[in-house]
Amino acid sequence: MTEQNRQTNARLDRIEQAIAEQGRQIIGRIDSLTRWLVGMQVASLIALGTLILLACLCSGIVPPRLQATATSCRSPRSRPLKGKVT
C-alpha cells in the first residue's frame, strides 16, 4: 500500500466513525421521542377514561360493577327530590 492509500483509508475510517456516531445519536433521539409519545398516549388514555367515568357518574349512567360504590358515595344533594317533579 502506498502512503496515499493509507491516508485515504484513515480518512474513510474517520468518516465512517463520524457517520456511525451520528446514526447512534439519531437512533437515541428517535428512541427517547418514542418513549415520550408512548407515555403521553398512556396518560391520555388514563385521562380519557377518568373523564368518561366522571361523566357516567354525574349523569347517572353507571357501569354495573361501580353501581354499589357510586350510589354509596353520592352526596345527598345529588339524590332525586321526593315528591312531584314539575
C-alpha positions as CSV (number, residue, x, y, z in Angstrom):
1,M,0.0,0.0,0.0
2,T,1.2,3.4,-0.8
3,E,1.2,6.3,1.7
4,Q,-1.7,7.9,-0.2
5,N,-3.8,4.8,0.1
6,R,-3.1,4.7,3.9
7,Q,-4.2,8.3,4.3
8,T,-7.3,7.7,2.2
9,N,-8.2,4.7,4.3
10,A,-7.6,6.6,7.5
11,R,-9.8,9.4,6.3
12,L,-12.5,6.9,5.2
13,D,-12.3,5.3,8.7
14,R,-12.8,8.7,10.4
15,I,-15.8,9.5,8.1
16,E,-17.3,6.0,8.8
17,Q,-16.9,6.6,12.6
18,A,-18.5,10.0,12.3
19,I,-21.4,8.6,10.4
20,A,-21.8,5.8,12.9
21,E,-21.8,8.3,15.8
22,Q,-24.4,10.5,14.1
23,G,-26.5,7.4,13.4
24,R,-26.4,6.4,17.1
25,Q,-27.4,9.9,18.1
26,I,-30.3,9.9,15.7
27,I,-31.5,6.5,17.0
28,G,-31.2,7.7,20.5
29,R,-33.3,10.7,19.8
30,I,-35.9,8.6,18.0
31,D,-35.9,6.2,20.9
32,S,-36.5,9.0,23.5
33,L,-39.2,10.6,21.4
34,T,-40.9,7.2,21.0
35,R,-40.8,6.6,24.8
36,W,-42.2,10.1,25.4
37,L,-45.0,9.6,22.8
38,V,-46.0,6.2,24.4
39,G,-46.0,7.9,27.8
40,M,-48.2,10.7,26.5
41,Q,-50.5,8.1,24.9
42,V,-50.9,6.2,28.2
43,A,-51.5,9.4,30.1
44,S,-54.1,10.5,27.6
45,L,-55.9,7.2,27.8
46,I,-56.0,7.4,31.6
47,A,-57.3,10.9,31.5
48,L,-59.9,10.0,28.9
49,G,-61.1,7.0,31.0
50,T,-61.3,9.2,34.1
51,L,-63.4,11.8,32.2
52,I,-65.7,9.1,30.8
53,L,-66.2,7.6,34.3
54,L,-66.9,11.1,35.8
55,A,-69.4,11.8,33.0
56,C,-71.1,8.5,33.7
57,L,-71.2,9.1,37.4
58,C,-72.5,12.6,37.0
59,S,-75.2,11.7,34.5
60,G,-76.4,8.7,36.5
61,I,-75.2,6.1,33.9
62,V,-73.0,3.8,36.0
63,P,-71.4,0.6,35.0
64,P,-72.8,-2.4,37.0
65,R,-69.6,-3.0,38.8
66,L,-69.5,0.5,40.1
67,Q,-73.1,0.9,40.8
68,A,-72.9,0.0,44.5
69,T,-69.9,2.2,45.0
70,A,-71.3,5.1,43.1
71,T,-74.7,5.1,45.0
72,S,-73.0,4.8,48.4
73,C,-70.6,7.7,47.6
74,R,-73.2,10.1,46.2
75,S,-73.8,13.3,48.2
76,P,-77.3,14.0,49.4
77,R,-77.6,16.9,47.0
78,S,-77.3,14.6,44.0
79,R,-80.2,12.3,45.1
80,P,-83.5,13.0,43.4
81,L,-86.0,15.0,45.4
82,K,-89.0,13.3,46.9
83,G,-92.4,14.3,45.6
84,K,-93.7,15.5,42.3
85,V,-91.4,16.9,39.7
86,T,-92.9,19.6,37.6
